[in-house]
XYZ file of C-alpha atoms in Angstrom:
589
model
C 93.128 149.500 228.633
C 95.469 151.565 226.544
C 94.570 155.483 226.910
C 93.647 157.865 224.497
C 97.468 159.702 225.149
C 98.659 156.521 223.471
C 97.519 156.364 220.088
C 100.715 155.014 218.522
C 100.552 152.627 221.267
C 97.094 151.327 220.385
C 97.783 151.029 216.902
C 101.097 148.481 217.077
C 98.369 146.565 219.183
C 95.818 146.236 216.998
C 98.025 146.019 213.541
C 100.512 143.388 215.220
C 98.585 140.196 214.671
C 97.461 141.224 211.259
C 100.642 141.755 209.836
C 102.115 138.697 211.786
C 99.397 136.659 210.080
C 100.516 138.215 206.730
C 104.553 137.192 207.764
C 103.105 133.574 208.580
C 101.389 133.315 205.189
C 103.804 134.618 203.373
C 106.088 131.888 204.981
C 104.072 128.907 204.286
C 102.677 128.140 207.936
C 99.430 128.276 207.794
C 98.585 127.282 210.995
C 100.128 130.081 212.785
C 98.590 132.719 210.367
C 95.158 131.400 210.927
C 95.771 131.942 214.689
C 97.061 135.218 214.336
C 94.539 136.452 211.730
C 91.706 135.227 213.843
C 93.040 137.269 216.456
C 93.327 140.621 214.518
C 89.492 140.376 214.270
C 89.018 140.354 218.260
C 90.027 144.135 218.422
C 87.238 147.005 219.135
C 87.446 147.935 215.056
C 88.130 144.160 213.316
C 89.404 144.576 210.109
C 87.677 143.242 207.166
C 90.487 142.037 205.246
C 91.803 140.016 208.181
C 88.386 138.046 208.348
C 88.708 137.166 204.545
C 92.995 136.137 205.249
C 92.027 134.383 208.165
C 89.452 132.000 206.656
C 91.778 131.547 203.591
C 94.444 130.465 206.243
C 92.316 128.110 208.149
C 91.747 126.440 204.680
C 94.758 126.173 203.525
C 96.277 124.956 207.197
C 93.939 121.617 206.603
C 95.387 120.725 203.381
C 99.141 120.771 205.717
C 101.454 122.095 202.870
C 99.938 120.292 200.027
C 100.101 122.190 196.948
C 98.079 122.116 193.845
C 101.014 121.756 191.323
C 100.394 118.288 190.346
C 96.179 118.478 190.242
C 93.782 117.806 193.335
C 96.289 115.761 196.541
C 94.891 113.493 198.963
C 94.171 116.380 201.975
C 92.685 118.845 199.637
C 90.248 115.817 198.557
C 90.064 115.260 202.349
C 88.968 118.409 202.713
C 86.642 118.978 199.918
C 84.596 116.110 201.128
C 84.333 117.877 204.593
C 83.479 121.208 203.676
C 82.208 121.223 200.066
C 80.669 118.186 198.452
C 77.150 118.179 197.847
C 75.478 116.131 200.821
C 73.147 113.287 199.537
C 69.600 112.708 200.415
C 68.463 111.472 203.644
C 68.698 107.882 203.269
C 65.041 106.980 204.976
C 63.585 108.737 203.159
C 61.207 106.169 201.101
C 62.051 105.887 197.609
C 58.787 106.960 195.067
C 60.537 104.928 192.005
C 61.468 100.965 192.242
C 65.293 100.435 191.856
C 65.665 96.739 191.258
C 69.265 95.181 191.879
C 70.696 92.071 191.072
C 74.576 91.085 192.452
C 75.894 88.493 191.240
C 75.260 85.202 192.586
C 72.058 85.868 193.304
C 69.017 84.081 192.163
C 66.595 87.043 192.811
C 66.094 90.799 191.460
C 65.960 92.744 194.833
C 63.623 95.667 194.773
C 64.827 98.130 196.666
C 61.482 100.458 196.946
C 59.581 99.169 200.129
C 56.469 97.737 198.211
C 58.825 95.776 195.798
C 58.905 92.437 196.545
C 61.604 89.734 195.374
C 61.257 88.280 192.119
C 63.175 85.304 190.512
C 65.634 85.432 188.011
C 64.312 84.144 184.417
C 65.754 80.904 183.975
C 65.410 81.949 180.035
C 67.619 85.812 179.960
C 65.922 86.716 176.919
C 62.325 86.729 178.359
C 60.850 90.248 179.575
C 57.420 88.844 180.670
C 58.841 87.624 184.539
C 61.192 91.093 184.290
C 59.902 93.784 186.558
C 57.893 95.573 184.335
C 59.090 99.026 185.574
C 61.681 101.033 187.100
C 65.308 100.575 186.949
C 67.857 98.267 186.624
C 70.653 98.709 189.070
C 74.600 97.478 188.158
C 76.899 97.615 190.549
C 80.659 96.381 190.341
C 81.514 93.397 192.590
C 84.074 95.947 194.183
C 81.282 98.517 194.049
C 79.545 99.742 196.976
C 76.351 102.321 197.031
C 76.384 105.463 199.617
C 73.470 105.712 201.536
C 71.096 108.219 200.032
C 72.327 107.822 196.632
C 69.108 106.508 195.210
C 67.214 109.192 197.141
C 69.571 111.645 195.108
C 69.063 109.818 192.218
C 65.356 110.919 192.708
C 65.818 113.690 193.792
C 68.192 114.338 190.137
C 65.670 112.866 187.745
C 62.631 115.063 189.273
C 64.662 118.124 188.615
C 64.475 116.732 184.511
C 61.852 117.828 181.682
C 60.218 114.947 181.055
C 61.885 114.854 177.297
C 65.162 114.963 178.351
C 64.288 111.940 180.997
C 67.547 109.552 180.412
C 67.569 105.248 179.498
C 70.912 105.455 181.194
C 72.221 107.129 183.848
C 76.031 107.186 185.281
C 77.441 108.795 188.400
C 81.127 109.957 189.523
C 82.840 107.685 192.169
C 86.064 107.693 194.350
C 87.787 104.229 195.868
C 88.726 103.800 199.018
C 91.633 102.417 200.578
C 92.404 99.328 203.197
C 91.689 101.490 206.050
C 88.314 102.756 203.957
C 89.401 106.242 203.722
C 88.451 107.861 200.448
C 90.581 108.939 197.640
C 91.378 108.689 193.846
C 87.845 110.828 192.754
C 86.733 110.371 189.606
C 84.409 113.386 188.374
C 83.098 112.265 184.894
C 82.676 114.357 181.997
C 79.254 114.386 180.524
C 78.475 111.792 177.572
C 81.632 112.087 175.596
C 81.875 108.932 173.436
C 86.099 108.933 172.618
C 86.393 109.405 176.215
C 84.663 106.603 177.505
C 85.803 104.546 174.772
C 89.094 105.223 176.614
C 88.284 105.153 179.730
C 84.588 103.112 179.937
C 82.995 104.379 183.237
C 79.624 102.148 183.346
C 81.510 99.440 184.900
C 81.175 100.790 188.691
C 77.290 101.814 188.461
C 74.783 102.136 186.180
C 71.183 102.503 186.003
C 69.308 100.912 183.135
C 65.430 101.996 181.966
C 63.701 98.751 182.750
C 61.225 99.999 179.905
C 63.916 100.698 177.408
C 65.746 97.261 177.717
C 62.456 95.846 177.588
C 61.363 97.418 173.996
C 65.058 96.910 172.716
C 64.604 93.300 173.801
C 67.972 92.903 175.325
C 68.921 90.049 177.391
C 69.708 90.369 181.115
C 73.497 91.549 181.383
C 75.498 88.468 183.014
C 77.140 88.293 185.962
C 81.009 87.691 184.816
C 82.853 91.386 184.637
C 83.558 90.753 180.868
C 80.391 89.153 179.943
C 78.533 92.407 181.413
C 81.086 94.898 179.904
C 80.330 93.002 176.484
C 76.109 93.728 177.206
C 76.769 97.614 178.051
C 78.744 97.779 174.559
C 75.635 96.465 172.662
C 73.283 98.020 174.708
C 75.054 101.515 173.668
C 74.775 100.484 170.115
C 71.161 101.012 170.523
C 71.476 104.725 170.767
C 70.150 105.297 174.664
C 69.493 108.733 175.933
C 72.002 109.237 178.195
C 72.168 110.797 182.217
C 74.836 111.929 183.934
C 74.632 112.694 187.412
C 77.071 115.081 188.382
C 77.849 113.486 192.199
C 80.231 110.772 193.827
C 77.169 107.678 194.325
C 79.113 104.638 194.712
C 82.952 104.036 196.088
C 85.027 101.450 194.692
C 87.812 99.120 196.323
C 90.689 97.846 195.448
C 93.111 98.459 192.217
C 91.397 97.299 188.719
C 94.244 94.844 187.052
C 95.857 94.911 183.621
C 94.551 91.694 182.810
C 91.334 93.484 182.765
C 91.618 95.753 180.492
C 93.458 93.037 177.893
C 90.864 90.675 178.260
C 88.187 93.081 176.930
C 90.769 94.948 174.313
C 88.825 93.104 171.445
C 85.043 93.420 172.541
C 86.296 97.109 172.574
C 87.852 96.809 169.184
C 84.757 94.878 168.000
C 82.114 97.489 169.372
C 84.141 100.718 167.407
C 84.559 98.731 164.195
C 80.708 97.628 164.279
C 80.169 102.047 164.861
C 82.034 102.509 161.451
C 85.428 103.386 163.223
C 88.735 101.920 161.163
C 90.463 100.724 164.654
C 93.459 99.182 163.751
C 94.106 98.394 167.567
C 92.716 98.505 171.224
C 95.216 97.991 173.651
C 95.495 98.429 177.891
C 96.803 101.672 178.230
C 100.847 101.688 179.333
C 100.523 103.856 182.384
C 96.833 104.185 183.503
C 95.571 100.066 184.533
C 91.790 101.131 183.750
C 92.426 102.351 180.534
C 92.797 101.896 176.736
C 95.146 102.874 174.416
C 93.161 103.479 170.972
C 95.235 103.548 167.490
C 92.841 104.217 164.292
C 94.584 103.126 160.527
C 95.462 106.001 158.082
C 94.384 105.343 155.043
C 96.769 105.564 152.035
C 96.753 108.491 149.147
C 96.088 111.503 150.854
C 97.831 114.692 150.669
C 98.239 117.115 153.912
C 99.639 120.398 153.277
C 101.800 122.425 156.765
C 101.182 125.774 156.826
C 103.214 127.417 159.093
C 103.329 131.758 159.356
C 106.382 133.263 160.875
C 107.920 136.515 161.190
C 111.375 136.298 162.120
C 112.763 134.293 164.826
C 114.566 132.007 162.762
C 115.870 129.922 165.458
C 112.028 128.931 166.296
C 111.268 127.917 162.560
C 114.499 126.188 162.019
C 113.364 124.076 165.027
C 109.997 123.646 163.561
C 110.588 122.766 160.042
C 113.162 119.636 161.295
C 109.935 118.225 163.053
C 107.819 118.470 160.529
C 110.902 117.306 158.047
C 111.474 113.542 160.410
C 107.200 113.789 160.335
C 107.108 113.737 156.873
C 109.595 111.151 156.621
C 107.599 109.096 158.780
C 104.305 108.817 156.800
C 106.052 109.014 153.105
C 104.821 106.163 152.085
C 101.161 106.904 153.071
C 101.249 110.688 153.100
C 102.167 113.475 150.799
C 103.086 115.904 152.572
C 104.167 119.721 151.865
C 104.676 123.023 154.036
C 103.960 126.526 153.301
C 105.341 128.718 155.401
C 103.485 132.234 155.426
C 106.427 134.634 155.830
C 104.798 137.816 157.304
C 107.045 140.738 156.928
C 110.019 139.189 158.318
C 113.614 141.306 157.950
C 116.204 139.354 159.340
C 119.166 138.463 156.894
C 119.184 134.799 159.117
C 115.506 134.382 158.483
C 115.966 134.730 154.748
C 118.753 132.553 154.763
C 116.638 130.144 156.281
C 114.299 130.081 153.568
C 117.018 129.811 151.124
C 118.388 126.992 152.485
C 114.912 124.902 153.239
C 113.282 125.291 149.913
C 116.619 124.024 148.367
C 116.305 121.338 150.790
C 112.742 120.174 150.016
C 112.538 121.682 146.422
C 108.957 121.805 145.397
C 107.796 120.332 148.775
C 108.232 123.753 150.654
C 106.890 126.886 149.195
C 107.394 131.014 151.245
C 104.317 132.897 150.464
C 104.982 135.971 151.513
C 102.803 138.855 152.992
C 103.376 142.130 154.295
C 100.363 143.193 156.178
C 99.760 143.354 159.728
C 99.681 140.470 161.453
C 96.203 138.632 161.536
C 96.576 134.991 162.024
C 93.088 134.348 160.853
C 94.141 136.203 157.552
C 97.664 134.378 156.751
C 96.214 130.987 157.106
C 93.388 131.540 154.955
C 95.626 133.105 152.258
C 97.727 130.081 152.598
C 94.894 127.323 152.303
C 93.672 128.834 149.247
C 96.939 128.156 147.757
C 97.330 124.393 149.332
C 96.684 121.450 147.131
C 96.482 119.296 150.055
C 93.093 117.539 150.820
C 94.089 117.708 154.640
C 95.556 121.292 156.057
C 97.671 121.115 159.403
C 98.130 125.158 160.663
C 101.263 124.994 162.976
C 102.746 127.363 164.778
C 106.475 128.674 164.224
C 107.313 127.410 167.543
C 106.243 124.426 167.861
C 108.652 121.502 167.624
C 108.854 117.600 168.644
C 111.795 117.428 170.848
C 114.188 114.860 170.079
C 115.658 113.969 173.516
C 111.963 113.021 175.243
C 111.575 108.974 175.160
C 107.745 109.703 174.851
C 107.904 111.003 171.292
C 108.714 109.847 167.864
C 107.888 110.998 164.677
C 104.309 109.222 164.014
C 102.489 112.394 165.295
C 101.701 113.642 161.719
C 100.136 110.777 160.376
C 98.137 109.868 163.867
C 97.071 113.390 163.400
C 95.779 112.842 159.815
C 94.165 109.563 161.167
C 91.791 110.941 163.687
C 90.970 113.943 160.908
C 90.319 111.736 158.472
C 87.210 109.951 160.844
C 83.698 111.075 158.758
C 82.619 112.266 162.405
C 85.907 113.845 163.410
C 86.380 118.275 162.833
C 89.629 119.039 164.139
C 92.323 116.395 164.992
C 94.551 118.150 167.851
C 97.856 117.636 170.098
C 99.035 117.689 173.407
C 101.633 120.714 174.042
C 104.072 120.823 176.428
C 105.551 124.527 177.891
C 109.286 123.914 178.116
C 110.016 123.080 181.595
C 107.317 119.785 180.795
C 103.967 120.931 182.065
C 100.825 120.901 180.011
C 100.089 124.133 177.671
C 97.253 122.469 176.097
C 95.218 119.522 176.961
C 92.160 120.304 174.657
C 90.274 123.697 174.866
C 87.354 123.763 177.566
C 84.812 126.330 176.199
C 83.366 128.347 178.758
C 85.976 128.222 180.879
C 86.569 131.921 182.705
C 83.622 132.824 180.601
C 85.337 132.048 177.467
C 87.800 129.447 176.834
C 91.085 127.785 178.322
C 93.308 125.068 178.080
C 92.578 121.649 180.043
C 94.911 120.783 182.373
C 96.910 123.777 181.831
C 100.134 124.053 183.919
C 100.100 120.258 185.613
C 102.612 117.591 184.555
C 102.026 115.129 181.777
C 101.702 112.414 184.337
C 98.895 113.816 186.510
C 95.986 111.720 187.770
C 93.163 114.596 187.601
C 89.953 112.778 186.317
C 91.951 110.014 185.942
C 94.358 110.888 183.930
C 91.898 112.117 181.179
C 94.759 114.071 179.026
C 96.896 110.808 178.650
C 93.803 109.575 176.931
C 92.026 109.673 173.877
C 89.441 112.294 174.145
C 87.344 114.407 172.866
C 86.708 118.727 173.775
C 84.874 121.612 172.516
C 87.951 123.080 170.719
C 91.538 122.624 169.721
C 93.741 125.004 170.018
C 94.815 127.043 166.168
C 98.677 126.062 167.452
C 98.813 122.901 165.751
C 94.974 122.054 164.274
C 94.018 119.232 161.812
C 91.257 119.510 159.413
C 90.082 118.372 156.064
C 89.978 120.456 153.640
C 86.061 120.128 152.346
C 84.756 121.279 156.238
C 87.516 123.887 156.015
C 86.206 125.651 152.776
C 82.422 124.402 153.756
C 83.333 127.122 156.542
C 84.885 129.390 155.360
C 88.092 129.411 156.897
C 89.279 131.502 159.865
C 86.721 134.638 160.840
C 89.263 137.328 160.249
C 87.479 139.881 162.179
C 89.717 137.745 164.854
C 93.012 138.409 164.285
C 94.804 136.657 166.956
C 92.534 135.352 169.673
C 89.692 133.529 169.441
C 89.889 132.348 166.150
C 90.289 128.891 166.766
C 87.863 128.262 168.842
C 85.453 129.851 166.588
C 85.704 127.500 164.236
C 85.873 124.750 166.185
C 82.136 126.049 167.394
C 81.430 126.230 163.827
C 82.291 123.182 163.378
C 80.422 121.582 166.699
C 77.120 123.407 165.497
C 77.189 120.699 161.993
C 77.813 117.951 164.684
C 81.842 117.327 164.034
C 83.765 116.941 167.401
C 87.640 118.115 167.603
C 89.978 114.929 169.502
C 93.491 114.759 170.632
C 95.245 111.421 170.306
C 97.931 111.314 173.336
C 100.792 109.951 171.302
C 100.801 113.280 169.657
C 102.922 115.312 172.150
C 104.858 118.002 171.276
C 106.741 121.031 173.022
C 104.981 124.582 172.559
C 107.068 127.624 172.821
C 104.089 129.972 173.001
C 103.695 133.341 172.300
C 107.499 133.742 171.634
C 106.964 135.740 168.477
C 104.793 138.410 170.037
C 103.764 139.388 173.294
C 99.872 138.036 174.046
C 99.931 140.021 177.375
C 100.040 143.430 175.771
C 97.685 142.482 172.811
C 95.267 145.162 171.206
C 93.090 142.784 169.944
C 92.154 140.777 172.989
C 89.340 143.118 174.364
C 87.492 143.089 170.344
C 87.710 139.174 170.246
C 86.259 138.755 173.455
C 83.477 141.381 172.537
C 82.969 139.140 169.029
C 82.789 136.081 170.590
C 80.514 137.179 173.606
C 78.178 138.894 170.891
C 78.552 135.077 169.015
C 78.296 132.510 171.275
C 77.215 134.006 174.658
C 74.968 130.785 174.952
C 77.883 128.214 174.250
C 80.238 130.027 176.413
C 78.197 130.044 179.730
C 78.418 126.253 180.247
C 81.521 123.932 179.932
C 79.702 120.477 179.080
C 79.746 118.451 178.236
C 83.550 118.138 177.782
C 84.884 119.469 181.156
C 83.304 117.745 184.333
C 80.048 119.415 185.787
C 81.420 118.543 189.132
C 84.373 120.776 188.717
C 85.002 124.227 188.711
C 85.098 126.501 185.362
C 87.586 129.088 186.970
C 90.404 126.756 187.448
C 91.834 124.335 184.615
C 93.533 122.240 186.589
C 90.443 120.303 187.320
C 89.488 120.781 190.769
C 86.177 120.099 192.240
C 83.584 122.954 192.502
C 84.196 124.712 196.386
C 87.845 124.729 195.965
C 88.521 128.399 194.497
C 90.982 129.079 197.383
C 93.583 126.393 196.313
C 97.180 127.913 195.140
């Protein structure tokens, strides 16, 4: 025991493992600073901050090294299951509902309630009178396998319902798992988002069916062959069920789905969108992702989109900018017209004005400079500019956005698949993918009430990512695009109003884009429109005076809207952290 003559003594003692802990962290070794900040809490006075250090050590010393740079790894997953993920019901506990499930091959329906009793197959489908008469119907992949307790949860789910909302179909996340049967790959669904299932259907795993509701829409029993059954969902969706999402991993898959898959239900996918009133021109298996569709919609000839683009200065940025949307317009010229304004907002740079000079001689009556010298409100300069656009179709782009030449993944459709998806009757604002310069994802689609507010899916991961599997290299839909490069026809525009210009630089987007949500429009991103986002280069959005009044607007606004994230981003996952991790996981760096 160190005396009280040796203060200086006693206080090396005591502060040594702490700040040894702190040297291991800082280091990477996790392990050692978990040990050594556990044992700056054995001292007489334990020190508060090395309790919080030493439990974010011993979490991060079980994911050994992984990093979250490329989206949720294969230990963090690990260790989510272990320490986070919602435990299911006790599994005997008796079930109050009957859950009825057929696998293929067999001649029975199973009843999996205790007082349910088997019951044969109708040798004719199409007769309901030999069909349970209650309950629920029960698909399950051939791969497919239930957790125990999952129908317990189930019941536990649907009791927690008001009886109106009470769903006719009901979906769950899954994972797979691999030869040794060790889980991985998670899937965490979004809520009922119809362009993203289209690209990525999800019933295929599990699915619950209303016995009650099939019976009244007088559907036929789905058969037993993969693509006959994925052909029965599609027409039993066309009848408009209320749809259930519950927000937990039920059911774990094996093995790898194949491409052959995917192509040989391409056209009942095609089929189902045209028979919705959707001008498909093509449903293909996606290139990179095997359980996944690639979906390309026609654009319609004889439509006029006008660019407007505000800049001040930076002429190197819109020099960049207006050669994109120059090859773009090429692209669509014989389906498009296509001209740019470019707002010109006080700039004074001789090279800036030369700029100009030499683009409007380049594209004549194609490019127009409207200029304006007031302070900068982006809300403001883009409504000035689409009262003075004669196209039926406005695209607002940012000065520093550009479609970089050297990157095999682009060419110069993305204009015209842009116009495409804004062109679809149900369809607000058509959006892109944009890429920060070093190739990770500035925007994947705007996730309202993320952090309270808003933020960008996906943000900071790489294109190729395999978060909710791989959900930005699909088509999809969100609750907002992003005002960087937006899409909209010109009737919703003026129907709105344009831009609120009480928000001058933030916000404004994704007002509209609420505006827009609240007549029943949703905002998509086609994939294939990728291009490279230079942001904030012409001001600097950390030191921003008008950040603290937009959030104040938009609280006052939409304080409702902004508390929840669905349906678009995944109820599993956690609204503090774009990059898509599951709820429980806050510590990951």
């Amino acid at each position: 025991m160190t005396s009280d003559s040796e203060p200086s003594d006693l206080r090396v003692e005591l502060e040594t493992p702490l700040l040894a802990g702190r040297l291991f962290g800082s280091q990477g070794h996790w392990p050692e600073a978990a040990l050594w900040l556990s044992n700056a809490q054995l001292g007489p006075t334990p020190d508060s901050s090395a309790e919080k250090l030493a439990w974010l050590a011993q979490n991060l010393a079980a994911l050994e090294g992984e990093e979250q740079r490329r989206g949720l790894q294969e230990q963090s997953y690990v260790h989510w299951i272990r320490q986070a993920e919602p435990r299911l019901e006790d599994p005997l506990r008796p079930l109050n509902q009957e859950w009825w499930l057929r696998n293929p091959g067999q001649a029975q329906w199973v009843g999996l309630h205790a007082a349910c009793g088997p019951l044969p197959v109708p040798q004719d489908q199409r007769d309901p009178h030999v069909w349970p008469t209650q309950g629920w119907l029960v698909l399950l992949a051939a791969d497919a396998r239930l957790r125990r307790g999952a129908l317990q949860s189930l019941e536990r789910w649907l009791s927690a319902l008001p009886p109106e909302g009470l769903p006719d179909l009901i979906y769950a996340d899954e994972d797979r798992l691999d030869a040794e049967g060790r889980r991985q790959d998670p899937w965490f669904k979004p809520d009922w988002v119809e362009e993203s299932f289209w690209s990525t259907p999800w019933l295929e795993g599990f699915s619950c069916w209303n016995l009650a509701w099939l019976r009244h829409g007088e559907l036929s029993l789905p058969p037993e062959d993969p693509t006959g059954r994925f052909r029965w969902m599609l027409q039993a969706l066309e009848l408009e069920p209320r749809v259930g999402h519950m927000p937990e991993i039920l059911v774990h898959r094996q093995g790898e789905p194949t491409p052959h898959e995917t192509s040989a239900r391409s056209p009942l996918l095609r089929a189902h969108l045209q028979r919705r009133g959707e001008a498909v021109e093509a449903v293909e298996s996606h290139p990179e992702l095997p359980d996944a569709y690639q979906l390309r919609w026609s654009l319609p000839a004889g439509h006029h989109c006008s660019v407007i683009i505000p800049t001040r200065d930076r002429a190197d940025l819109l020099a960049d900018c207006l050669h994109t949307v120059e090859r773009a317009r090429a692209a669509v010229a014989d389906r498009l017209v296509v001209e740019v304004l470019v707002v010109d907002n006080g700039s004074q740079e001789e090279d800036t004005a030369a700029l100009l000079q030499q683009w409007q001689q380049r594209l004549g009556p194609a490019l127009r400079v409207l200029r304006r010298e007031e302070p900068f409100n982006w809300s403001c300069l883009n409504n000035a500019a689409a009262a003075e656009a004669r196209g039926d179709l406005l695209l607002f782009l940012n000065n520093d956005v550009e479609c970089r030449p050297d990157d095999a993944r682009q060419n110069d459709g993305w204009l015209g698949w842009m116009a495409a998806q804004a062109l679809r009757e149900r369809v607000g604002c058509s959006g892109a993918l944009l890429l920060y310069e070093d190739g990770t994802l500035q925007h994947g689609g705007v996730v309202v009430g993320m952090h309270g507010v808003a933020d960008h899916a996906y943000r900071y991961l790489p294109l190729d990512h395999g978060v909710h599997r791989g959900r930005s290299r699909c088509h999809t839909a969100w609750g907002a695009v992003t005002g960087g490069c937006l899409m909209v026809r010109r009737d919703l525009f003026d129907r709105l109003g344009g831009f609120d210009e009480g928000l001058p630089v933030e916000g404004n987007d994704v007002d509209f884009c609420l505006r827009l949500g609240q007549l029943g429009y949703r905002h998509v991103i086609d994939p294939r429109v990728l291009l490279s986002h230079y942001e904030s280069q012409s001001r600097n959005a950390h030191a921003s005076p008008t950040a603290d009044d937009a959030y104040r607007r938009m609280r006052g606004r939409w304080l409702a809207r902004l508390g929840r994230a669905e349906p678009w981003w995944p109820p599993s996952c956690s609204r503090d952290h774009p990059d898509g991790r599951p709820n429980g996981l806050d510590f990951l760096v």
